[in-house]
PDB file of C-alpha atoms in Angstrom:
ATOM      1  CA  UNK A   1      17.627  -5.788   1.140  1.00 52.00           C
ATOM      2  CA  UNK A   2      15.637  -8.997   1.053  1.00 60.00           C
ATOM      3  CA  UNK A   3      14.461 -10.759  -2.083  1.00 61.00           C
ATOM      4  CA  UNK A   4      10.831  -9.699  -1.570  1.00 60.00           C
ATOM      5  CA  UNK A   5      11.762  -6.037  -1.092  1.00 70.00           C
ATOM      6  CA  UNK A   6      13.794  -6.084  -4.309  1.00 73.00           C
ATOM      7  CA  UNK A   7      10.839  -7.541  -6.195  1.00 68.00           C
ATOM      8  CA  UNK A   8       8.453  -4.929  -4.790  1.00 70.00           C
ATOM      9  CA  UNK A   9      10.908  -2.151  -5.625  1.00 74.00           C
ATOM     10  CA  UNK A  10      11.348  -3.463  -9.172  1.00 73.00           C
ATOM     11  CA  UNK A  11       7.572  -3.663  -9.695  1.00 70.00           C
ATOM     12  CA  UNK A  12       7.031  -0.133  -8.405  1.00 72.00           C
ATOM     13  CA  UNK A  13       9.850   1.263 -10.553  1.00 75.00           C
ATOM     14  CA  UNK A  14       8.483  -0.492 -13.652  1.00 72.00           C
ATOM     15  CA  UNK A  15       4.953   0.802 -13.048  1.00 71.00           C
ATOM     16  CA  UNK A  16       6.267   4.301 -12.432  1.00 73.00           C
ATOM     17  CA  UNK A  17       8.348   4.207 -15.630  1.00 74.00           C
ATOM     18  CA  UNK A  18       5.302   3.132 -17.642  1.00 70.00           C
ATOM     19  CA  UNK A  19       3.217   5.882 -16.057  1.00 70.00           C
ATOM     20  CA  UNK A  20       5.846   8.514 -16.880  1.00 72.00           C
ATOM     21  CA  UNK A  21       6.205   7.232 -20.451  1.00 70.00           C
ATOM     22  CA  UNK A  22       2.454   7.383 -21.009  1.00 68.00           C
ATOM     23  CA  UNK A  23       2.257  10.873 -19.554  1.00 67.00           C
ATOM     24  CA  UNK A  24       5.146  12.092 -21.734  1.00 69.00           C
ATOM     25  CA  UNK A  25       3.444  10.682 -24.824  1.00 65.00           C
ATOM     26  CA  UNK A  26       0.235  12.401 -23.801  1.00 60.00           C
ATOM     27  CA  UNK A  27       1.942  15.768 -23.379  1.00 67.00           C
ATOM     28  CA  UNK A  28       4.106  15.409 -26.490  1.00 65.00           C
ATOM     29  CA  UNK A  29       1.151  15.078 -28.854  1.00 62.00           C
ATOM     30  CA  UNK A  30      -1.264  17.925 -28.040  1.00 58.00           C
ATOM     31  CA  UNK A  31      -2.093  18.444 -31.728  1.00 60.00           C
ATOM     32  CA  UNK A  32      -3.281  14.885 -32.146  1.00 56.00           C
ATOM     33  CA  UNK A  33      -5.245  15.088 -28.911  1.00 55.00           C
ATOM     34  CA  UNK A  34      -6.843  18.408 -29.857  1.00 54.00           C
ATOM     35  CA  UNK A  35      -7.977  16.954 -33.193  1.00 56.00           C
ATOM     36  CA  UNK A  36     -10.048  14.324 -31.383  1.00 57.00           C
ATOM     37  CA  UNK A  37     -11.484  16.616 -28.689  1.00 55.00           C
ATOM     38  CA  UNK A  38     -15.234  15.860 -28.593  1.00 58.00           C
ATOM     39  CA  UNK A  39     -16.248  18.545 -26.116  1.00 61.00           C
ATOM     40  CA  UNK A  40     -18.209  21.404 -27.712  1.00 62.00           C
ATOM     41  CA  UNK A  41     -16.418  24.684 -27.067  1.00 68.00           C
ATOM     42  CA  UNK A  42     -13.766  23.014 -24.960  1.00 72.00           C
ATOM     43  CA  UNK A  43     -10.290  24.461 -25.559  1.00 76.00           C
ATOM     44  CA  UNK A  44      -7.545  22.084 -26.641  1.00 74.00           C
ATOM     45  CA  UNK A  45      -5.514  22.909 -23.532  1.00 78.00           C
ATOM     46  CA  UNK A  46      -8.391  21.923 -21.250  1.00 80.00           C
ATOM     47  CA  UNK A  47      -8.837  18.659 -23.145  1.00 81.00           C
ATOM     48  CA  UNK A  48      -5.106  17.911 -22.891  1.00 80.00           C
ATOM     49  CA  UNK A  49      -4.984  18.696 -19.179  1.00 84.00           C
ATOM     50  CA  UNK A  50      -8.100  16.614 -18.572  1.00 85.00           C
ATOM     51  CA  UNK A  51      -6.535  13.620 -20.270  1.00 85.00           C
ATOM     52  CA  UNK A  52      -3.335  14.232 -18.304  1.00 86.00           C
ATOM     53  CA  UNK A  53      -5.316  14.231 -15.054  1.00 88.00           C
ATOM     54  CA  UNK A  54      -7.064  11.042 -16.122  1.00 89.00           C
ATOM     55  CA  UNK A  55      -3.831   9.243 -16.896  1.00 87.00           C
ATOM     56  CA  UNK A  56      -2.113  10.438 -13.727  1.00 87.00           C
ATOM     57  CA  UNK A  57      -4.979   9.421 -11.461  1.00 89.00           C
ATOM     58  CA  UNK A  58      -5.021   5.912 -12.893  1.00 89.00           C
ATOM     59  CA  UNK A  59      -1.233   5.545 -13.012  1.00 87.00           C
ATOM     60  CA  UNK A  60      -0.525   6.822  -9.517  1.00 88.00           C
ATOM     61  CA  UNK A  61      -3.349   4.784  -8.019  1.00 91.00           C
ATOM     62  CA  UNK A  62      -1.987   1.673  -9.742  1.00 89.00           C
ATOM     63  CA  UNK A  63       1.523   2.371  -8.443  1.00 87.00           C
ATOM     64  CA  UNK A  64       0.166   2.859  -4.924  1.00 89.00           C
ATOM     65  CA  UNK A  65      -1.901  -0.315  -5.153  1.00 90.00           C
ATOM     66  CA  UNK A  66       1.086  -2.263  -6.431  1.00 87.00           C
ATOM     67  CA  UNK A  67       3.204  -1.088  -3.532  1.00 88.00           C
ATOM     68  CA  UNK A  68       0.450  -1.852  -1.015  1.00 89.00           C
ATOM     69  CA  UNK A  69      -0.201  -5.332  -2.419  1.00 89.00           C
ATOM     70  CA  UNK A  70       3.533  -6.055  -2.361  1.00 87.00           C
ATOM     71  CA  UNK A  71       3.870  -5.101   1.286  1.00 89.00           C
ATOM     72  CA  UNK A  72       0.616  -6.682   2.453  1.00 90.00           C
ATOM     73  CA  UNK A  73       1.169  -9.798   0.332  1.00 88.00           C
ATOM     74  CA  UNK A  74       4.640 -10.375   1.742  1.00 89.00           C
ATOM     75  CA  UNK A  75       3.350 -10.010   5.288  1.00 90.00           C
ATOM     76  CA  UNK A  76       0.367 -12.247   4.520  1.00 90.00           C
ATOM     77  CA  UNK A  77       2.584 -15.006   3.154  1.00 89.00           C
ATOM     78  CA  UNK A  78       4.762 -14.811   6.262  1.00 90.00           C
ATOM     79  CA  UNK A  79       1.743 -15.069   8.538  1.00 90.00           C
ATOM     80  CA  UNK A  80       0.228 -17.837   6.410  1.00 89.00           C
ATOM     81  CA  UNK A  81       3.381 -19.903   6.751  1.00 90.00           C
ATOM     82  CA  UNK A  82       2.992 -19.868  10.520  1.00 92.00           C
ATOM     83  CA  UNK A  83      -0.814 -20.178  10.742  1.00 91.00           C
ATOM     84  CA  UNK A  84      -2.552 -21.624   7.658  1.00 88.00           C
ATOM     85  CA  UNK A  85      -5.990 -21.085   9.184  1.00 92.00           C
ATOM     86  CA  UNK A  86      -5.668 -17.287   8.659  1.00 88.00           C
ATOM     87  CA  UNK A  87      -6.063 -17.546   4.879  1.00 89.00           C
ATOM     88  CA  UNK A  88      -9.528 -15.968   4.690  1.00 89.00           C
ATOM     89  CA  UNK A  89      -8.615 -13.017   6.881  1.00 89.00           C
ATOM     90  CA  UNK A  90      -5.381 -12.362   5.011  1.00 87.00           C
ATOM     91  CA  UNK A  91      -7.131 -12.482   1.649  1.00 88.00           C
ATOM     92  CA  UNK A  92      -9.364  -9.614   2.782  1.00 90.00           C
ATOM     93  CA  UNK A  93      -6.329  -7.415   3.500  1.00 88.00           C
ATOM     94  CA  UNK A  94      -4.847  -8.072   0.072  1.00 87.00           C
ATOM     95  CA  UNK A  95      -8.208  -7.299  -1.535  1.00 88.00           C
ATOM     96  CA  UNK A  96      -8.425  -3.994   0.335  1.00 89.00           C
ATOM     97  CA  UNK A  97      -4.998  -3.040  -0.965  1.00 87.00           C
ATOM     98  CA  UNK A  98      -6.093  -3.796  -4.531  1.00 87.00           C
ATOM     99  CA  UNK A  99      -9.096  -1.524  -4.069  1.00 88.00           C
ATOM    100  CA  UNK A 100      -6.824   1.516  -4.310  1.00 89.00           C
ATOM    101  CA  UNK A 101      -6.393   0.937  -8.057  1.00 89.00           C
ATOM    102  CA  UNK A 102     -10.143   0.657  -8.516  1.00 91.00           C
ATOM    103  CA  UNK A 103     -10.633   4.020  -6.809  1.00 91.00           C
ATOM    104  CA  UNK A 104      -8.137   5.608  -9.216  1.00 90.00           C
ATOM    105  CA  UNK A 105     -10.000   4.097 -12.159  1.00 90.00           C
ATOM    106  CA  UNK A 106     -13.304   5.471 -10.868  1.00 92.00           C
ATOM    107  CA  UNK A 107     -11.773   8.946 -10.567  1.00 92.00           C
ATOM    108  CA  UNK A 108     -10.519   8.662 -14.150  1.00 90.00           C
ATOM    109  CA  UNK A 109     -13.977   7.725 -15.395  1.00 91.00           C
ATOM    110  CA  UNK A 110     -15.492  10.698 -13.553  1.00 91.00           C
ATOM    111  CA  UNK A 111     -12.931  13.061 -15.107  1.00 88.00           C
ATOM    112  CA  UNK A 112     -13.621  11.657 -18.575  1.00 86.00           C
ATOM    113  CA  UNK A 113     -17.357  12.148 -18.074  1.00 87.00           C
ATOM    114  CA  UNK A 114     -16.740  15.826 -17.321  1.00 84.00           C
ATOM    115  CA  UNK A 115     -14.670  16.217 -20.498  1.00 81.00           C
ATOM    116  CA  UNK A 116     -17.292  14.803 -22.845  1.00 76.00           C
TER     117      UNK A 116
END
């Protein structure tokens, strides 16, 4: 396994561990979450599951974006070492990979708007 692949794997594992820890904390405290539920007539279980969906959509999109940026970034650096004039084109590919996390954040905002 090369040095870059180890770094990408470590970043993905760290992001996944943080996502799991946040989800476990969210599930472990339904009483505290239910006390802050702003939705009129919304059951506490629906509020908890909505927040779980929000956290999972953001976390999994961030993990996917991290993996994509790691792979695309490593390939872009390799190509840039051989042809420095490709910088602008390669930057677009890395930006497209980062867009995955933004899509997850937008989905989370839409879910939160339905809960309120």
